[in-house]
Short mmCIF file of C-alpha atoms in Angstrom, two decimals:
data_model
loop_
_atom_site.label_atom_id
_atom_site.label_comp_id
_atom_site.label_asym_id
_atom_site.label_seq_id
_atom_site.Cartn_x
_atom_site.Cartn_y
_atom_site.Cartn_z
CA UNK A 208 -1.09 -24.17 19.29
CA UNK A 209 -4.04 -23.73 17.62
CA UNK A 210 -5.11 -21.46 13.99
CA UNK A 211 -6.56 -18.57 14.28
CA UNK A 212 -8.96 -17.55 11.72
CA UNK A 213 -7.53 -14.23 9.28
CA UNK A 214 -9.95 -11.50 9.93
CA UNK A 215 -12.57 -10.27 7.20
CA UNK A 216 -10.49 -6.85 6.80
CA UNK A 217 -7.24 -8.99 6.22
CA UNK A 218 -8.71 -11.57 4.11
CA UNK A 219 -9.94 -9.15 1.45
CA UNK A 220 -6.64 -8.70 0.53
CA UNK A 221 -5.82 -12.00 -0.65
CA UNK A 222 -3.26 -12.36 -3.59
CA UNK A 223 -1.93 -8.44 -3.14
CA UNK A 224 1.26 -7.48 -1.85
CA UNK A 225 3.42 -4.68 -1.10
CA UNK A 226 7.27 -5.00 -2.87
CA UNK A 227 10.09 -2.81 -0.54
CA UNK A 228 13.84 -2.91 -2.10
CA UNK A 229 16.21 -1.66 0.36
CA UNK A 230 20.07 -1.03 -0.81
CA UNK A 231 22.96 0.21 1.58
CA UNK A 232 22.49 -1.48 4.83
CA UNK A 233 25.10 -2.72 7.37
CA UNK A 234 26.40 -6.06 5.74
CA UNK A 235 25.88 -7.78 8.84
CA UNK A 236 22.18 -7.98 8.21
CA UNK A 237 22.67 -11.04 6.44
CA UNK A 238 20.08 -14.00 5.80
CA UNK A 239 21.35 -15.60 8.70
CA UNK A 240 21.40 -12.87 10.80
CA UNK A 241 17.37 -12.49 9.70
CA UNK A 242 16.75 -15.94 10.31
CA UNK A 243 18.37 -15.67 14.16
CA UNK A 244 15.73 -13.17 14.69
CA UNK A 245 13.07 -14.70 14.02
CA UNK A 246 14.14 -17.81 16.01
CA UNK A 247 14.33 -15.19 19.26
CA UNK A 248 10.57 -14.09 17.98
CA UNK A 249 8.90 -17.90 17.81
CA UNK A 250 11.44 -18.52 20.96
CA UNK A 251 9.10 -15.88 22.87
CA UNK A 252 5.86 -15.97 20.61
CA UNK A 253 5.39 -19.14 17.97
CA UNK A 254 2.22 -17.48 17.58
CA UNK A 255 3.12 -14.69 15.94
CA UNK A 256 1.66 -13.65 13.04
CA UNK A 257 4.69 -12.97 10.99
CA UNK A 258 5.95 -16.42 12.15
CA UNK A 259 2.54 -18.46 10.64
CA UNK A 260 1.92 -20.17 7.18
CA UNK A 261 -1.10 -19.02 5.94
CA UNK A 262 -3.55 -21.94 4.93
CA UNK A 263 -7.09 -23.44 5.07
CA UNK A 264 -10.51 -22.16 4.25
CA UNK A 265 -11.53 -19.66 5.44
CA UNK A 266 -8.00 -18.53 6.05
CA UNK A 267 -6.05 -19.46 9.18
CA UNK A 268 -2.95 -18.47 10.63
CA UNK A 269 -1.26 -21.75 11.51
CA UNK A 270 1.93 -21.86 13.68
CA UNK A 271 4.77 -23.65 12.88
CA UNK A 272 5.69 -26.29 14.97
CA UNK A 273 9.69 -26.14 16.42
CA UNK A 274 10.98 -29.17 14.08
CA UNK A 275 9.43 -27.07 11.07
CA UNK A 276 10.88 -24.14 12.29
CA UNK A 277 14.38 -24.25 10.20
CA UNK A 278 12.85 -24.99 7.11
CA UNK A 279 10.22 -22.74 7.18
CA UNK A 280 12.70 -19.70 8.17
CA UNK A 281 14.44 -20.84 4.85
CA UNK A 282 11.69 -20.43 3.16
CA UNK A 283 11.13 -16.91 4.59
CA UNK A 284 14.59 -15.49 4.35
CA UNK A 285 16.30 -16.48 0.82
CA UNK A 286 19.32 -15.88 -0.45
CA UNK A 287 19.34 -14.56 -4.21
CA UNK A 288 21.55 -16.53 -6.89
CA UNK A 289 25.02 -15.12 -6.47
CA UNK A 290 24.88 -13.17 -3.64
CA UNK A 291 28.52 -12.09 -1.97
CA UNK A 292 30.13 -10.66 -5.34
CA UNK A 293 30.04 -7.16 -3.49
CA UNK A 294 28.59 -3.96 -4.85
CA UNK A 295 25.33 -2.03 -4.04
CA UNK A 296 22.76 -1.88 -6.83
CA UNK A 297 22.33 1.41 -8.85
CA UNK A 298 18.64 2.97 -8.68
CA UNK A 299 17.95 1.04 -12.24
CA UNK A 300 19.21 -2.24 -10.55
CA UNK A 301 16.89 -1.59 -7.58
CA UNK A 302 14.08 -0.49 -10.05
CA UNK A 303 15.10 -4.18 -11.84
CA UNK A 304 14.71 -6.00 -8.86
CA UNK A 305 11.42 -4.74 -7.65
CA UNK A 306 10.10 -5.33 -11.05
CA UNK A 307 11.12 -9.03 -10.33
CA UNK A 308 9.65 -9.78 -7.24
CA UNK A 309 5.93 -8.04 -8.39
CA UNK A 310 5.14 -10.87 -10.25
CA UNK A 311 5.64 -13.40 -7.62
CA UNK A 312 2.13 -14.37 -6.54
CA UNK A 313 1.90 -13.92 -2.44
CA UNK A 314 1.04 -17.51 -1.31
CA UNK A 315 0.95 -18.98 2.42
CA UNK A 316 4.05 -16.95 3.34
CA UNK A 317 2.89 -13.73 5.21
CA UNK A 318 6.25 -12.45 3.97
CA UNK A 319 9.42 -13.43 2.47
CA UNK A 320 13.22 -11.50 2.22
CA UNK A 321 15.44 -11.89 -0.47
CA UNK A 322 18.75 -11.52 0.44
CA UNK A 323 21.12 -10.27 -2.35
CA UNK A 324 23.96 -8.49 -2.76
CA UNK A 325 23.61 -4.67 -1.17
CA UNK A 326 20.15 -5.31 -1.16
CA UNK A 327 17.39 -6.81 0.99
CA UNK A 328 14.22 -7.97 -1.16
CA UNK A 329 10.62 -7.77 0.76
CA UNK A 330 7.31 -9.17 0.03
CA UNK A 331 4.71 -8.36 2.93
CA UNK A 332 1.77 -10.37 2.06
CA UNK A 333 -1.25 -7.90 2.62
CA UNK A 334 -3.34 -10.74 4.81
CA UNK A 335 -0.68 -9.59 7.05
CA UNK A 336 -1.00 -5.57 6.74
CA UNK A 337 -0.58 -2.81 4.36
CA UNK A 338 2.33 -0.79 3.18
CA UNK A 339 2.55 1.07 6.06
CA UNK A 340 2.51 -1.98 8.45
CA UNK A 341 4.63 -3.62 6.30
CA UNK A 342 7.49 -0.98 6.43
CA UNK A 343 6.86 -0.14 10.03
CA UNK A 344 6.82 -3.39 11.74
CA UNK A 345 7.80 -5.74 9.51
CA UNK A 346 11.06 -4.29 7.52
CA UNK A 347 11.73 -2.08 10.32
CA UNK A 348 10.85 -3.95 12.90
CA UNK A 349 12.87 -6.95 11.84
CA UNK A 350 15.54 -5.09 10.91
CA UNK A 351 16.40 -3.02 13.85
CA UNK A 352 15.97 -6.29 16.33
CA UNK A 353 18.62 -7.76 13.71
CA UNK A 354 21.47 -5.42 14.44
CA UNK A 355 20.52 -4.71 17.89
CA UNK A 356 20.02 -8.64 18.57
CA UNK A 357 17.33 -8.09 20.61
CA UNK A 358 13.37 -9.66 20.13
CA UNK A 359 10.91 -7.62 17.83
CA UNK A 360 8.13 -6.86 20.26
CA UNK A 361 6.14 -5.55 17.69
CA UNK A 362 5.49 -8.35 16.17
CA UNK A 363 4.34 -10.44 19.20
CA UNK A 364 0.77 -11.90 18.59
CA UNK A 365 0.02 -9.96 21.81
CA UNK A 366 0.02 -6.61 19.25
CA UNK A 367 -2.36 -8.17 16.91
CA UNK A 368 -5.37 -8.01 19.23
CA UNK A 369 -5.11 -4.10 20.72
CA UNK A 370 -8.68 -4.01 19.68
CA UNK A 371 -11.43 -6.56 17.87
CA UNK A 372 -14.09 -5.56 15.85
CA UNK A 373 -12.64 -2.44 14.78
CA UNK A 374 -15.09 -1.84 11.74
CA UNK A 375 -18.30 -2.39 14.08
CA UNK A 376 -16.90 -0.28 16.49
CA UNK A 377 -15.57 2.66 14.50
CA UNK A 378 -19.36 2.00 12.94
CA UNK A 379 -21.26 2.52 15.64
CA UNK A 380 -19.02 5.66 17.05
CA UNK A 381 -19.80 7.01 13.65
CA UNK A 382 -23.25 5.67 11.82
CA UNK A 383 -25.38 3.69 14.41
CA UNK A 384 -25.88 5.76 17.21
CA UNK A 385 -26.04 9.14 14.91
CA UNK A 386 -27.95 7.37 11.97
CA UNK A 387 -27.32 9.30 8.77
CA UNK A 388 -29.81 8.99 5.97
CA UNK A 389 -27.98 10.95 3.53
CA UNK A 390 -24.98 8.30 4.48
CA UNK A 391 -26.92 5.73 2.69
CA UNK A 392 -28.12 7.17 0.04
CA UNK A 393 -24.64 8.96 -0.79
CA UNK A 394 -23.67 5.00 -1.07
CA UNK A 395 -26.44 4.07 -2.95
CA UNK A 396 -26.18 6.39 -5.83
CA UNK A 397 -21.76 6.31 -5.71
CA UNK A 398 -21.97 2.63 -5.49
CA UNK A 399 -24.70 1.24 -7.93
CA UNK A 400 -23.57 0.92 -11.55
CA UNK A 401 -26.68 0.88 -14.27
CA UNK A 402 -25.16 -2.61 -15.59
CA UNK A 403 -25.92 -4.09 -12.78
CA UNK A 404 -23.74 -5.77 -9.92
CA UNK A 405 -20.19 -6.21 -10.68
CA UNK A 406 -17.82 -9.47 -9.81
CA UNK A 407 -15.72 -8.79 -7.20
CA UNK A 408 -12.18 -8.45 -8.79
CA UNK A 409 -9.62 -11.24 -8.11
CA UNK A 410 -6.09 -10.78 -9.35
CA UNK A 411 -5.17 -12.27 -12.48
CA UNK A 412 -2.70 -15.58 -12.80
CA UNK A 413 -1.56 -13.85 -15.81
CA UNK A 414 1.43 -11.17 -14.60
CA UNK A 415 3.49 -11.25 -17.61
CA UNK A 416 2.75 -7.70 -18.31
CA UNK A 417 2.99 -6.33 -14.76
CA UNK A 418 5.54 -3.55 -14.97
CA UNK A 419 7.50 -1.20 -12.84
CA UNK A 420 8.55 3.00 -12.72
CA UNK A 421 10.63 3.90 -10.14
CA UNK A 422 12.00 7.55 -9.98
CA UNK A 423 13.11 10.13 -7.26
CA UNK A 424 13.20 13.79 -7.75
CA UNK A 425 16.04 16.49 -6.21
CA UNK A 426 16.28 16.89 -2.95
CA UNK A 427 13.75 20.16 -1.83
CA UNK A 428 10.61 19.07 -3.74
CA UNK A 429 8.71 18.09 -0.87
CA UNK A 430 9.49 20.87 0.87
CA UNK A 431 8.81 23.53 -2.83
CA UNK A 432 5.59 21.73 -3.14
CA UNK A 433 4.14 22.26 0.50
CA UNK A 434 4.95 26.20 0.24
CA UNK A 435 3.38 26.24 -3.08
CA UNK A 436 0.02 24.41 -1.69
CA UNK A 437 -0.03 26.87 1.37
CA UNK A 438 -0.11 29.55 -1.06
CA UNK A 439 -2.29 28.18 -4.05
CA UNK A 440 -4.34 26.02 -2.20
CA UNK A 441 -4.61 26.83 1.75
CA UNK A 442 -5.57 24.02 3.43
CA UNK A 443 -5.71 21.21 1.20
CA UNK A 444 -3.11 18.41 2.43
CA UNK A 445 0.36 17.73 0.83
CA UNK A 446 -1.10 14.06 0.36
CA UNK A 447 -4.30 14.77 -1.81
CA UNK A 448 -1.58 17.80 -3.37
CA UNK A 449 0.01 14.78 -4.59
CA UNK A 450 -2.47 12.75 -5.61
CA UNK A 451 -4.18 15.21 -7.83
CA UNK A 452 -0.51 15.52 -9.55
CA UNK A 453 0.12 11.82 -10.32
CA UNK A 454 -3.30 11.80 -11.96
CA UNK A 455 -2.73 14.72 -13.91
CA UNK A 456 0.80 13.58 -14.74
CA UNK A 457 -1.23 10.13 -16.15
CA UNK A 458 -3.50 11.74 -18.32
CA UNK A 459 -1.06 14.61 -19.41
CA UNK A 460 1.25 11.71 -20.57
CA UNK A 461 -1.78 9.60 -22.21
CA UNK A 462 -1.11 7.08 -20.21
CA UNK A 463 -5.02 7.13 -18.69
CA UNK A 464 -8.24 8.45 -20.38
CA UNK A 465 -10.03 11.17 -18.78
CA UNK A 466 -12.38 8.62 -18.31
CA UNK A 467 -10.64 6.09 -15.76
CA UNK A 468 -11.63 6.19 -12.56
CA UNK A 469 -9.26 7.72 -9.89
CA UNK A 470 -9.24 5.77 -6.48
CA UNK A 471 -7.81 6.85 -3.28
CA UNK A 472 -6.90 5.19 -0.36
CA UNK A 473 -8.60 6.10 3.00
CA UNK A 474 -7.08 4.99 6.73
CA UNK A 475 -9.81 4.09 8.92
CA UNK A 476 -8.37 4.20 11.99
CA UNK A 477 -8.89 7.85 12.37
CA UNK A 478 -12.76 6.76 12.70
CA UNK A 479 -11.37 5.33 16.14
CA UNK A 480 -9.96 7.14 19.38
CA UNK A 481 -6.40 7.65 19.21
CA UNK A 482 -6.37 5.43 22.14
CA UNK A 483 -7.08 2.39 19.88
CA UNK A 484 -4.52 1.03 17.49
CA UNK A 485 -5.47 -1.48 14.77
CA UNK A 486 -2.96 -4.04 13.54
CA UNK A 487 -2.91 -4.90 10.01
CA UNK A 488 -5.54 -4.08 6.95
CA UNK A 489 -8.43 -0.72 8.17
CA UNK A 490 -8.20 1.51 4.66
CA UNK A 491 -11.09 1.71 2.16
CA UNK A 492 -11.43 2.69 -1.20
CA UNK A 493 -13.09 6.32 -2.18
CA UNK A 494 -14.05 6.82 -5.54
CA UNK A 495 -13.09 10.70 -6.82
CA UNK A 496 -16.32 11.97 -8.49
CA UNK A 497 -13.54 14.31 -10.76
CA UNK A 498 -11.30 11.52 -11.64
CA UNK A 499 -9.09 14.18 -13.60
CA UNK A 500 -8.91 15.70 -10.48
CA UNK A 501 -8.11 19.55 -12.36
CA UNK A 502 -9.05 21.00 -8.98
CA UNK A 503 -6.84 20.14 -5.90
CA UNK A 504 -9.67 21.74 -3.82
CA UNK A 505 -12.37 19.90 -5.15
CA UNK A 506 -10.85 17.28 -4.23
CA UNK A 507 -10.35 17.74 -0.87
CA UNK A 508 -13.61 19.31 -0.30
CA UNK A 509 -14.94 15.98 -2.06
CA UNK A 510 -13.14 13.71 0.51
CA UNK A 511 -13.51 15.97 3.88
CA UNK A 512 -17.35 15.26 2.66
CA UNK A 513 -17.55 11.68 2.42
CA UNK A 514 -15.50 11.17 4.96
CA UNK A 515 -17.85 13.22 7.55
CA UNK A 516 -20.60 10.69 6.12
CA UNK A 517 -19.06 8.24 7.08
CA UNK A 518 -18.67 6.61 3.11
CA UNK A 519 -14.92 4.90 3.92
CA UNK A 520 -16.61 2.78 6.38
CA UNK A 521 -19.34 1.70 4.09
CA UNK A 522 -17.44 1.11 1.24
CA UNK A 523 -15.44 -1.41 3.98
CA UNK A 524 -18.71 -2.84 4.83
CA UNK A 525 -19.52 -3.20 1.43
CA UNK A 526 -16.38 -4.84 0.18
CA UNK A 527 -16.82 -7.16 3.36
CA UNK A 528 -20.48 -8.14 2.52
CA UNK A 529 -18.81 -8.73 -1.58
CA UNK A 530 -21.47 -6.63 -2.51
CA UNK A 531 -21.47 -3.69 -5.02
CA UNK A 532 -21.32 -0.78 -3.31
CA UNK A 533 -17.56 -0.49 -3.12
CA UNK A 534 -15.67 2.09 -5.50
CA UNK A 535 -13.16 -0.04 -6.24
CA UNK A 536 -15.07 -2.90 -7.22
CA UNK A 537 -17.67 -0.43 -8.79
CA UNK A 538 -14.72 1.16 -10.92
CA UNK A 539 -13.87 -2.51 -12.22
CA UNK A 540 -16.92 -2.31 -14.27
CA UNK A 541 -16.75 1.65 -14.94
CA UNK A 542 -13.29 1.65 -16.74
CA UNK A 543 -13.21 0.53 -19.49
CA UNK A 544 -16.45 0.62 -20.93
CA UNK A 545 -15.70 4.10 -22.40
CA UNK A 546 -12.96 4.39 -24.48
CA UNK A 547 -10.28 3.18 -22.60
CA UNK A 548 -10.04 -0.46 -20.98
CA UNK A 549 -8.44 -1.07 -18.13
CA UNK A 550 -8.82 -0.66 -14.38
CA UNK A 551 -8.57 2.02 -11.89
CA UNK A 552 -5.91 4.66 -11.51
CA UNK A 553 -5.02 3.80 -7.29
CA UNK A 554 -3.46 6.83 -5.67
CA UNK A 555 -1.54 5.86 -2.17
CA UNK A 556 1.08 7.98 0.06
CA UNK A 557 2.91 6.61 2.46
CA UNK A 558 4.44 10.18 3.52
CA UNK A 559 7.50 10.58 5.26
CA UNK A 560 9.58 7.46 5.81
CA UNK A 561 11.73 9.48 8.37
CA UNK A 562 11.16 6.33 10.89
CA UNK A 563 13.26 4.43 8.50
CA UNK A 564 16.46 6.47 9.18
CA UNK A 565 17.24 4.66 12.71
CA UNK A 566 17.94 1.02 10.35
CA UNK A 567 21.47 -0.23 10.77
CA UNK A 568 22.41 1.71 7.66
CA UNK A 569 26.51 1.87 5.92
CA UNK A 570 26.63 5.15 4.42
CA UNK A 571 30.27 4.63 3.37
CA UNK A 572 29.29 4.22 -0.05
CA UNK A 573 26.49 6.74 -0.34
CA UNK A 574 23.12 7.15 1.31
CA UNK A 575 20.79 3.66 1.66
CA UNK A 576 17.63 4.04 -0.71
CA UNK A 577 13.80 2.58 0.22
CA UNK A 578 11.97 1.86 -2.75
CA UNK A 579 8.49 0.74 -2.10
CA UNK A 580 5.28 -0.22 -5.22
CA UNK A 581 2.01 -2.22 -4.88
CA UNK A 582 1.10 -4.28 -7.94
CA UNK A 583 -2.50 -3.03 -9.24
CA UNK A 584 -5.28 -5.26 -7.04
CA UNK A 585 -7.01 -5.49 -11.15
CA UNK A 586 -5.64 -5.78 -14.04
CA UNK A 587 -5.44 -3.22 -15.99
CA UNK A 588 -4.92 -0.81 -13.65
CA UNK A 589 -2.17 1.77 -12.55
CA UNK A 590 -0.93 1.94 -8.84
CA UNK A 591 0.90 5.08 -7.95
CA UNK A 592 2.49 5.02 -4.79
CA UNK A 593 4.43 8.12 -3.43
CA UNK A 594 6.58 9.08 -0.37
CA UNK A 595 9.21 10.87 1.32
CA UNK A 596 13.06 9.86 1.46
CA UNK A 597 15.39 12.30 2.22
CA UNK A 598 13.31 15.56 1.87
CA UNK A 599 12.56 14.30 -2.06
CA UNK A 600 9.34 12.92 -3.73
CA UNK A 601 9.73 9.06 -4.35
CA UNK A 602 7.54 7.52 -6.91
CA UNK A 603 6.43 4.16 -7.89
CA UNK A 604 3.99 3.16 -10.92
CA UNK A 605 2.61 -0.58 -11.48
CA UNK A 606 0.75 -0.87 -14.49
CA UNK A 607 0.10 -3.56 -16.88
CA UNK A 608 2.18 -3.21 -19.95
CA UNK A 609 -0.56 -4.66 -22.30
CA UNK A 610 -2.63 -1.50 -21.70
CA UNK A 611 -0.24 1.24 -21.52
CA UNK A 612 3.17 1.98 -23.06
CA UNK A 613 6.18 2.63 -20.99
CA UNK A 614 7.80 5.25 -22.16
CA UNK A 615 4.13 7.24 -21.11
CA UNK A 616 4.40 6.19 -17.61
CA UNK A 617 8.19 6.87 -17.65
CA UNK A 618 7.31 10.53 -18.66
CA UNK A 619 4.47 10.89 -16.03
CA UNK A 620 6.67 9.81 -13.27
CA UNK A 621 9.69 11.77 -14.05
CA UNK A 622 6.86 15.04 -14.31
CA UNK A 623 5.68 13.89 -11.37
CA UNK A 624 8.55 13.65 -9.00
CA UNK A 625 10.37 16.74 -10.62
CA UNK A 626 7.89 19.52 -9.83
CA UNK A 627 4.68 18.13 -8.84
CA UNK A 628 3.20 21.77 -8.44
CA UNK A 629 3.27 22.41 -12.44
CA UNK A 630 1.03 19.62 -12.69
CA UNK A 631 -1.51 21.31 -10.77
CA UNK A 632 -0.49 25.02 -12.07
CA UNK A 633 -1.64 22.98 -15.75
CA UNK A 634 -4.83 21.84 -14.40
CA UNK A 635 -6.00 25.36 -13.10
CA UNK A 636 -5.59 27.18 -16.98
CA UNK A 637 -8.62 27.59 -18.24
CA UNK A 638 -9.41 25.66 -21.71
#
């Protein structure tokens, strides 16, 4: 069994991961339960991405060989220090316990599970995929071949290669063979900052200050706040609705300068035929040229724009190439040098996780709770991540608590999940 080099897209994401606390599952979905799993997986595939240690450079995915196999599953599924006591962790216990696994560094695990008590503790390495991927195929995935006892297909190497060369392709479809001069210079002048070319970012071995806000608002806000967009703001999506009000919830709460960039997170794949699926890491960073974001349809007319110019896939490129076209690296250097340090404000929705509801759940104590965060890729920066659970608004905010004071971020997430439309009703009164 040979490595396999990590693809470009996938190494890019080195040293970021994606946290998931789950409470209120079946207690059968122990650690050894886990671990049985994913002996049935390397039984079928050792190759399997989920299965590998991540080493070498460039990256490789390395398989482990069968008399490694126990040892290495032990290192992947871990039990937490007094697990069996009984009891299912409040939402400030589950808030706790995320908080302590975002300052554990990712290293050549692709993903780990701590196993505690009424709780199940992920780290998805991002080498290995995004949020999405991560709750998709990896939590769920796992999880649903555990209590069914069956193999998790979807994590077969075979999956990994439905198509190569994804960027070139979706490319191609989209810039080379319609060439778009405007493309290029849109990049040019979004991308080049008048200091000169920035460092690429790399995340910082320092993650004392790395902090966590978890809330969830009544059930019926999701639902309020698409009725209110229809009306107030006809087609503009429920995701960039959302975006626009954890921005404005930030700033509101002074816990970002009108100043700080805004970054949102773009999904590739829809630069590809819905006939081709793409495993792992295919977002891109887009830069809001209103990083206050006061106007919900500025913003969307802002993105449906770069995104018809194909910008998403050159920022990709760019980031690929490490050179300085990329929003997100450009906003490195653009925070901060106003009067506010710090990095970028990253927006991300995962929308609905309805396709969580079929896990192996015990609702004898109450319904199970997902709680999801990404620690910020730079320091100094805020990561909002939102979702659905249960027809509410789920919110999660990673910042650095050497730049920003908690009880502001406390207040902008509690605003935010609570009624995300006054946000935006705020931003439209004239000053």
């Amino acid at each position: 069994m040979r490595p396999a080099r990590v693809e470009l897209r996938n190494r890019l994401w080195q040293g970021i991961q994606t946290v998931s606390v789950v409470t209120g599952l079946d207690a059968a979905v122990d650690a050894a339960a886990l671990r049985a799993t994913l002996r049935r997986l390397h039984a079928v595939d050792p190759t399997a991405r989920v299965l590998c240690r991540l080493e070498g450079s460039p990256l490789r995915w390395t398989p482990v060989a069968a008399d490694e196999l126990d040892a290495w599953l032990h290192r992947l599924v871990t039990e937490a220090p007094g697990a069996g006591t009984g009891g299912r962790p409040t939402p400030e216990e589950q808030e706790t316990i995320a908080a302590g696994l975002l300052p554990q560094l990712p290293d050549e695990r692709p993903f780990t599970v701590t196993v505690g008590d009424g709780y199940l503790g992920w780290q998805v390495n991002h080498v290995l995929g995004d949020g999405n991927y991560g709750l998709r195929s990896v939590v769920g995935g796992l999880l649903r071949a555990t209590a069914t006892g069956e193999v998790p297909t979807g994590l077969l190497a075979s999956t990994d290669s439905t198509t190569r060369y994804p960027l070139a392709k979706a490319t191609w479809n989209s810039l080379a063979r319609e060439p778009k001069l405007a493309t290029w210079k849109a990049a040019v002048r979004r991308g080049l900052d008048p200091g000169g070319r920035p460092d690429q970012p790399t995340v910082s071995d320092d993650t004392s200050g790395l902090s966590l806000v978890a809330r969830t608002g009544p059930v019926g806000t999701m639902g309020t706040l698409r009725a209110w967009g229809a009306e107030h703001h006809p087609g503009v999506s429920v995701t960039l609705l959302l975006m626009s009000a954890a921005r404005r919830a930030l700033e509101q709460h002074g816990a970002v300068h009108p100043s700080t960039d805004s970054v949102v997170m773009y999904d590739l794949r829809r630069y590809l035929p819905s006939s081709v699926d793409v495993v792992g890491n295919f977002s891109a960073a887009l830069r809001l040229t209103d990083p206050s974001c006061r106007d919900p349809r500025q913003v969307a007319e802002q993105v449906t724009a770069d995104v018809g110019l194909g910008l998403p896939l050159v920022s990709l490129m760019a980031a690929s190439a490490t050179e300085a076209l990329s929003p997100l690296w450009s906003a490195v250097n653009r925070s901060g040098t106003g009067e506010r340090a710090g990095g970028p404000v990253v927006l991300s929705h995962l929308g609905s996780m309805g396709f969580l509801r079929r896990l192996p759940w015990d609702t004898s104590a109450g319904p199970g709770q997902v709680l999801t965060c990404a620690a910020p890729s730079i320091p100094g920066g805020i990561t909002v991540c939102t979702s659905e659970w249960g027809k509410a608004l789920s919110a999660t905010l990673t910042y650095d608590s050497t730049f920003v004071a908690r009880d502001k971020v406390v207040a902008a997430a509690e605003a935010l999940v609570e009624r995300p439309w006054s946000l935006l009703e705020d931003a439209e009164e004239p000053a």
